[in-house]
mmCIF file of C-alpha atoms and ligand atoms in Angstrom:
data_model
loop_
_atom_site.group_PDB
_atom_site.id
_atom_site.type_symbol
_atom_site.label_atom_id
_atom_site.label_comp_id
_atom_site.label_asym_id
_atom_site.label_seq_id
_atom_site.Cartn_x
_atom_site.Cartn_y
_atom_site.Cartn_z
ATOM 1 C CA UNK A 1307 1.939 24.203 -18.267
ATOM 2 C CA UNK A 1308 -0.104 27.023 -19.980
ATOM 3 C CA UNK A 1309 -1.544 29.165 -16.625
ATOM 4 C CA UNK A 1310 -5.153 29.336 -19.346
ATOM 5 C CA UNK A 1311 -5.633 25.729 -18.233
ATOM 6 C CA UNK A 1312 -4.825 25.929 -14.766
ATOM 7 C CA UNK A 1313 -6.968 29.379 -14.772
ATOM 8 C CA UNK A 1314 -9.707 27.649 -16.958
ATOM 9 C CA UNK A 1315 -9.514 24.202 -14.275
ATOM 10 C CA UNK A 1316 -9.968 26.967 -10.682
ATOM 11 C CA UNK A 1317 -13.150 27.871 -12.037
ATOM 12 C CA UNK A 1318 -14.908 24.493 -12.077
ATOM 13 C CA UNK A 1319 -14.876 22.236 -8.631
ATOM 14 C CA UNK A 1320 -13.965 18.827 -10.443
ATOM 15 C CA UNK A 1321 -16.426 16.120 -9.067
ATOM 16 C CA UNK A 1322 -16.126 12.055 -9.145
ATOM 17 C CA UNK A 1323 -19.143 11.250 -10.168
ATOM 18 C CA UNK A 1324 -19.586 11.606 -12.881
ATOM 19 C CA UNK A 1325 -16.511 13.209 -13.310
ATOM 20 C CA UNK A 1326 -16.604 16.452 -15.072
ATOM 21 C CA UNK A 1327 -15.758 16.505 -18.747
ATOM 22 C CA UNK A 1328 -12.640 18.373 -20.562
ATOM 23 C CA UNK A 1329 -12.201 18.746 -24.120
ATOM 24 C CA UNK A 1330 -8.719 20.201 -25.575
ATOM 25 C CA UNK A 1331 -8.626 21.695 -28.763
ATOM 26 C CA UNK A 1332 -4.701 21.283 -30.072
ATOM 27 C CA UNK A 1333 -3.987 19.321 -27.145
ATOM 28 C CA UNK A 1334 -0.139 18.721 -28.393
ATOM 29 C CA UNK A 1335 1.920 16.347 -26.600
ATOM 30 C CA UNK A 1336 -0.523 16.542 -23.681
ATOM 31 C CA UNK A 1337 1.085 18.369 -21.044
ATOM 32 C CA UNK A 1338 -2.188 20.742 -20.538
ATOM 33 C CA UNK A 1339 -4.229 17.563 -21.335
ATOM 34 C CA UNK A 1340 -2.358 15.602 -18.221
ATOM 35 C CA UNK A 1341 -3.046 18.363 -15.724
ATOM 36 C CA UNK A 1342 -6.709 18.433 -16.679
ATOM 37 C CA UNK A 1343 -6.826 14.478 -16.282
ATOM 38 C CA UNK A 1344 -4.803 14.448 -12.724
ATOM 39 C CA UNK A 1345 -7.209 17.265 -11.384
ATOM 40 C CA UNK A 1346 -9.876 14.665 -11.964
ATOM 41 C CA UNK A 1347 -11.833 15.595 -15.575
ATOM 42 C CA UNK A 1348 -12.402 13.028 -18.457
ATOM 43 C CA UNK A 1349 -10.042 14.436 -20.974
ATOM 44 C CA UNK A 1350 -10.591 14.492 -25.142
ATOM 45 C CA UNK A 1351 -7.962 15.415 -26.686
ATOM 46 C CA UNK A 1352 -7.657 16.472 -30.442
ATOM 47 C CA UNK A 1353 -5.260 17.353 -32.514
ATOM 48 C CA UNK A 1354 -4.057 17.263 -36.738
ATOM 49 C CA UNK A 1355 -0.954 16.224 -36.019
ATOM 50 C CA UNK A 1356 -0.477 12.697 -36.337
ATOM 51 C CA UNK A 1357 3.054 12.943 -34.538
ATOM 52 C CA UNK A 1358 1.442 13.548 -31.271
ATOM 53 C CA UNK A 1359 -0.886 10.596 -30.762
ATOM 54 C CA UNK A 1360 1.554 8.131 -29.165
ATOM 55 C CA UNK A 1361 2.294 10.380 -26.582
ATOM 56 C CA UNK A 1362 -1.271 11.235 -25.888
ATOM 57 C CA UNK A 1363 -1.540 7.405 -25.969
ATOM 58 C CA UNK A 1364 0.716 6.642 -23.084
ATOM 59 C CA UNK A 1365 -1.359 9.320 -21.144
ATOM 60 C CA UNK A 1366 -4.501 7.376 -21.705
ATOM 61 C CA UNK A 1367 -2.849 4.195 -20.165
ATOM 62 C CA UNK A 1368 -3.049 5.474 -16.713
ATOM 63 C CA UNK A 1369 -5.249 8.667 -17.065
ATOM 64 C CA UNK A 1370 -8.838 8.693 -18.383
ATOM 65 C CA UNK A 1371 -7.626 10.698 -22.018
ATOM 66 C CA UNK A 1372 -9.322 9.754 -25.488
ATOM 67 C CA UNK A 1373 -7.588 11.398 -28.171
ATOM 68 C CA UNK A 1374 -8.344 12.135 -31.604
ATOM 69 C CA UNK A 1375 -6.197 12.733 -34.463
ATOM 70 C CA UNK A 1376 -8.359 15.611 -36.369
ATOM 71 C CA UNK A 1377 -8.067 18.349 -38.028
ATOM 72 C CA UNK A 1378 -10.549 20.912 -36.121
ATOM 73 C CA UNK A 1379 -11.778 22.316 -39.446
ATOM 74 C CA UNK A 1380 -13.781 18.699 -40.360
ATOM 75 C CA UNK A 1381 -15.560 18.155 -36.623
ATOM 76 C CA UNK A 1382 -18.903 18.644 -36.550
ATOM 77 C CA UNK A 1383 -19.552 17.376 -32.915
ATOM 78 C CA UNK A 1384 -17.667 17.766 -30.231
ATOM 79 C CA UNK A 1385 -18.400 15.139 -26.333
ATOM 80 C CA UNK A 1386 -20.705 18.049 -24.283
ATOM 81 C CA UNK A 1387 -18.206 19.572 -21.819
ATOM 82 C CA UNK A 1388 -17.765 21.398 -18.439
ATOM 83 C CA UNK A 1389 -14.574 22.495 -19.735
ATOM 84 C CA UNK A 1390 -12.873 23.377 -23.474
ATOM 85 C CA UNK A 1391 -9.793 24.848 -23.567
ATOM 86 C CA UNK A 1392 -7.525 25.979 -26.530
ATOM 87 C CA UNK A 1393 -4.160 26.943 -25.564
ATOM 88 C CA UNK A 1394 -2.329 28.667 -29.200
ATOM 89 C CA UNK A 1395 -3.891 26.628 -31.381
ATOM 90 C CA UNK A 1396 -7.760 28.669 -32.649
ATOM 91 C CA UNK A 1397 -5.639 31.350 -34.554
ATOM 92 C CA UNK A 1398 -4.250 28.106 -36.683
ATOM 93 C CA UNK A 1399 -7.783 27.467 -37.922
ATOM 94 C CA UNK A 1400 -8.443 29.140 -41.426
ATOM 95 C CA UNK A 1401 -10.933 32.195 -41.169
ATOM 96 C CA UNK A 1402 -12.693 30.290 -43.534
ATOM 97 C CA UNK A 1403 -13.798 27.404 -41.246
ATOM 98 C CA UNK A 1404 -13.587 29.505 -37.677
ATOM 99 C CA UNK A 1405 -16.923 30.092 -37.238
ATOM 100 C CA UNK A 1406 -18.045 26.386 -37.805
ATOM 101 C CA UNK A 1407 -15.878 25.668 -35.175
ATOM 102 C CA UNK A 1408 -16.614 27.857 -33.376
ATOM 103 C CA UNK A 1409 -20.382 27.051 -33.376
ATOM 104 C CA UNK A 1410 -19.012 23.489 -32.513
ATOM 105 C CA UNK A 1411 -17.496 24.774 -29.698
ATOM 106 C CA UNK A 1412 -20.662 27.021 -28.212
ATOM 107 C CA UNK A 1413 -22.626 23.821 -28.909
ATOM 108 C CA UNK A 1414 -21.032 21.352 -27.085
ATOM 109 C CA UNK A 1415 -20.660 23.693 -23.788
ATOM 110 C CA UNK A 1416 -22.514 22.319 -20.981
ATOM 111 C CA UNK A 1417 -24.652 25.018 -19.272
ATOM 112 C CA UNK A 1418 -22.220 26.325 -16.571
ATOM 113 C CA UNK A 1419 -19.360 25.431 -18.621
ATOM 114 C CA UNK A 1420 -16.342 27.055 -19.133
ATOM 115 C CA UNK A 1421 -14.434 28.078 -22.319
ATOM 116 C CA UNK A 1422 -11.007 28.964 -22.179
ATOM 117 C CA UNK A 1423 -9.122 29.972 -25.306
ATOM 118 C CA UNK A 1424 -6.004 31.865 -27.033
ATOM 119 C CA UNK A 1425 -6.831 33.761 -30.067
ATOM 120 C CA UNK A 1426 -4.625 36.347 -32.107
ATOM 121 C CA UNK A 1427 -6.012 39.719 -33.232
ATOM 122 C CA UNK A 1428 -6.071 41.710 -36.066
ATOM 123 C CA UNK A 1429 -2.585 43.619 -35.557
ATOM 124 C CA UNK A 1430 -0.736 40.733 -35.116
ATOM 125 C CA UNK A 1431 2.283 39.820 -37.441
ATOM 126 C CA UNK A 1432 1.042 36.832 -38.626
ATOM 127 C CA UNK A 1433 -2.268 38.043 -40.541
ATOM 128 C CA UNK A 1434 -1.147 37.808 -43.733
ATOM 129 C CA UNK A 1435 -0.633 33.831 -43.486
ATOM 130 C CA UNK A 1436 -4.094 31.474 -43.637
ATOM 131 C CA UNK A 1437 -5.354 31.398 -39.587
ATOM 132 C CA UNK A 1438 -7.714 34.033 -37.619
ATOM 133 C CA UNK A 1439 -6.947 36.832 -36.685
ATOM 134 C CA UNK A 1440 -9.778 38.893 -35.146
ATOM 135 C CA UNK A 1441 -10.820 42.852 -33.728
ATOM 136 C CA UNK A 1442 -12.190 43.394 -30.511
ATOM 137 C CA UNK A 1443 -15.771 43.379 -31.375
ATOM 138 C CA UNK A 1444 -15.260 40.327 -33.270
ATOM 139 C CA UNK A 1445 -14.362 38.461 -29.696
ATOM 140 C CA UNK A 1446 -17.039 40.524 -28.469
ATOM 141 C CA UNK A 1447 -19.367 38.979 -30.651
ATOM 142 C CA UNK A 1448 -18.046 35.464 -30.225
ATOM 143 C CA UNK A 1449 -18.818 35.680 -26.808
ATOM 144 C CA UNK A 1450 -22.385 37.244 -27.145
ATOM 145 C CA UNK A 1451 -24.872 34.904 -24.378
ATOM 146 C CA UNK A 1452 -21.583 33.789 -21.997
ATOM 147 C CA UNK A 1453 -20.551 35.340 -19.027
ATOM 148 C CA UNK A 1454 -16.915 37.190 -19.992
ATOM 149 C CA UNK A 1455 -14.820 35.823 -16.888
ATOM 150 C CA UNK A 1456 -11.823 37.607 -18.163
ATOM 151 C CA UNK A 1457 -10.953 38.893 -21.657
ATOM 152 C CA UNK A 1458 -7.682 40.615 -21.754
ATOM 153 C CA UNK A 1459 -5.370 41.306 -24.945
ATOM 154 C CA UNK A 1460 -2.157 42.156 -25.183
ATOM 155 C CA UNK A 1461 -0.024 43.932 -27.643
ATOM 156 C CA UNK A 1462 4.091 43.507 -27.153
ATOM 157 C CA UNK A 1463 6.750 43.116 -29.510
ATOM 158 C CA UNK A 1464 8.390 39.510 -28.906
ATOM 159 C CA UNK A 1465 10.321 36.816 -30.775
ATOM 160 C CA UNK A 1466 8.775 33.525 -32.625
ATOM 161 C CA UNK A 1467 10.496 30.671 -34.510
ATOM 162 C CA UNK A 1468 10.613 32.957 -37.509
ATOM 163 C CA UNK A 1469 12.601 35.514 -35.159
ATOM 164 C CA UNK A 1470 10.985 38.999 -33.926
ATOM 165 C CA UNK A 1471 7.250 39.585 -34.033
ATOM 166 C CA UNK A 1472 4.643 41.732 -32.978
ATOM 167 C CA UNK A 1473 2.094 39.607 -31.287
ATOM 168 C CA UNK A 1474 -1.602 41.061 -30.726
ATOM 169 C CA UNK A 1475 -3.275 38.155 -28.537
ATOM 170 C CA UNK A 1476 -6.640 37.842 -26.677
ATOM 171 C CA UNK A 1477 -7.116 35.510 -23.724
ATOM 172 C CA UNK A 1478 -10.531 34.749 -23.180
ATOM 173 C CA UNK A 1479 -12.294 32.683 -20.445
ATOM 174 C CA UNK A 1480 -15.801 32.697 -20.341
ATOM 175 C CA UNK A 1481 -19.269 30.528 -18.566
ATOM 176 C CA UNK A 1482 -22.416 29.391 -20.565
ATOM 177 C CA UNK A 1483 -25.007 30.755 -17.683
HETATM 178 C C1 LIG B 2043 1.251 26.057 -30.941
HETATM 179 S S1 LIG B 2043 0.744 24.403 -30.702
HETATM 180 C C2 LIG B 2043 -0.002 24.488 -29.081
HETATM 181 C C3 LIG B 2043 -0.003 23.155 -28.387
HETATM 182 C C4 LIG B 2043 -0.521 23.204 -26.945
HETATM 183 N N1 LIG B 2043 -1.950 23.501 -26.903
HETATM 184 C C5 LIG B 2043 0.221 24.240 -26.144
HETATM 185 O O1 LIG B 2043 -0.385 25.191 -25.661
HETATM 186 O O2 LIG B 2043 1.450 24.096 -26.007
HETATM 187 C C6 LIG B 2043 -0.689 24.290 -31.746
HETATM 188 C C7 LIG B 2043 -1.258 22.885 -31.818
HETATM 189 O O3 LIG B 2043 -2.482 22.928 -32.513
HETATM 190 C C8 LIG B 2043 -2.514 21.925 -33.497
HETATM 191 N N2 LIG B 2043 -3.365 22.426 -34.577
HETATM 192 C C9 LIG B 2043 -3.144 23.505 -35.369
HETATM 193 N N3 LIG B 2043 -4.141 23.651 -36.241
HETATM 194 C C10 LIG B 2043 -5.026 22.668 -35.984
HETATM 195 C C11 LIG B 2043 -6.252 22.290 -36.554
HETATM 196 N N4 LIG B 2043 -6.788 22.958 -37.587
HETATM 197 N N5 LIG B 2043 -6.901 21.201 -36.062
HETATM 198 C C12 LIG B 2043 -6.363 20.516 -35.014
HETATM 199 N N6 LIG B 2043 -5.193 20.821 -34.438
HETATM 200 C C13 LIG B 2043 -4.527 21.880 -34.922
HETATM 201 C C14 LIG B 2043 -1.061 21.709 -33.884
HETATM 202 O O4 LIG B 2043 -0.839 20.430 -34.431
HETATM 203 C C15 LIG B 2043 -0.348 21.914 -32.561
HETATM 204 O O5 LIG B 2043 -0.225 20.711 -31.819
#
């Protein structure tokens, strides 16, 4: 379990009626997805990968999970939310479409909602391959009208699939007022 979502989840006092509403950007197998759903939030789930609907599918037999097979880049609307939260999965997007996602994202957040999100910055190892990768100010500027709950970045060398790397990360959780 990613400690974003369980971070992202403290700062919102899930309700039953109507529940409050989480959306998951690269939701993966679900595991971040299933927490959200136990602590009581209508989860959407999306992710490109085909491979990981049926397991998002046996979550939504016994916990309230829609998922959709998309690739971020083509959504133009996303279900208003309390919560959306992208664990490692924003960076993936191509600079190209970022900030229409982006926009997506701002627009679907509820007022008092929370965004909680992974990115990678501009002296990580992997900016030479097709995702975002973004300075300071650009966060900064992402986050321009939301309360910054916590923005912290790290720099460290560390390992990946591909072997070592030098990862350059930002993890961001922020309120619409
Ligand atoms: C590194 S995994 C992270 C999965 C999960 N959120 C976690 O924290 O373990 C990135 C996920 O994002 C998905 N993904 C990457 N690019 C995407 C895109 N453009 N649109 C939708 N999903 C994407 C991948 O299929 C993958 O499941």
């Amino acid at each position: 379990m990613r400690p974003l979502a369980r971070r992202a989840a403290s700062l919102l006092s899930p309700r039953a009626h109507p529940p409050l509403v989480a959306v998951e950007l690269g939701s993966g197998a679900g595991v971040e997805a299933r927490f959200l759903a136990e602590q009581g939030f209508d989860v959407h789930g999306y992710d490109s990968d085909p491979s990981v609907g049926p397991a998002m599918a046996r979550l939504a037999r016994t916990l309230p999970i829609r998922h959709t097979t998309a690739d971020l880049a083509q959504i133009d609307v996303l279900p208003a939310a309390d919560l959306i939260l992208s664990c490692a999965t924003l960076p993936f997007v191509p600079r190209t479409a970022f900030s229409t996602v982006w926009s997506t994202v701002r627009d679907a957040l509820r007022p008092g909602g929370v965004v909680a999100v992974d990115l990678f910055g501009d002296r990580d190892d992997w900016t030479s391959t097709d995702g975002t990768f973004l300075a300071r100010a650009e966060v900064l500027a992402l986050l321009d009208g939301l309360e910054i709950v916590e923005l912290s970045e790290e720099e460290r060398e560390g390992r990946s699939f591909a072997g070592p790397k030098h990862w350059h990360t930002y993890r961001v959780l922020a309120r619409r007022p």
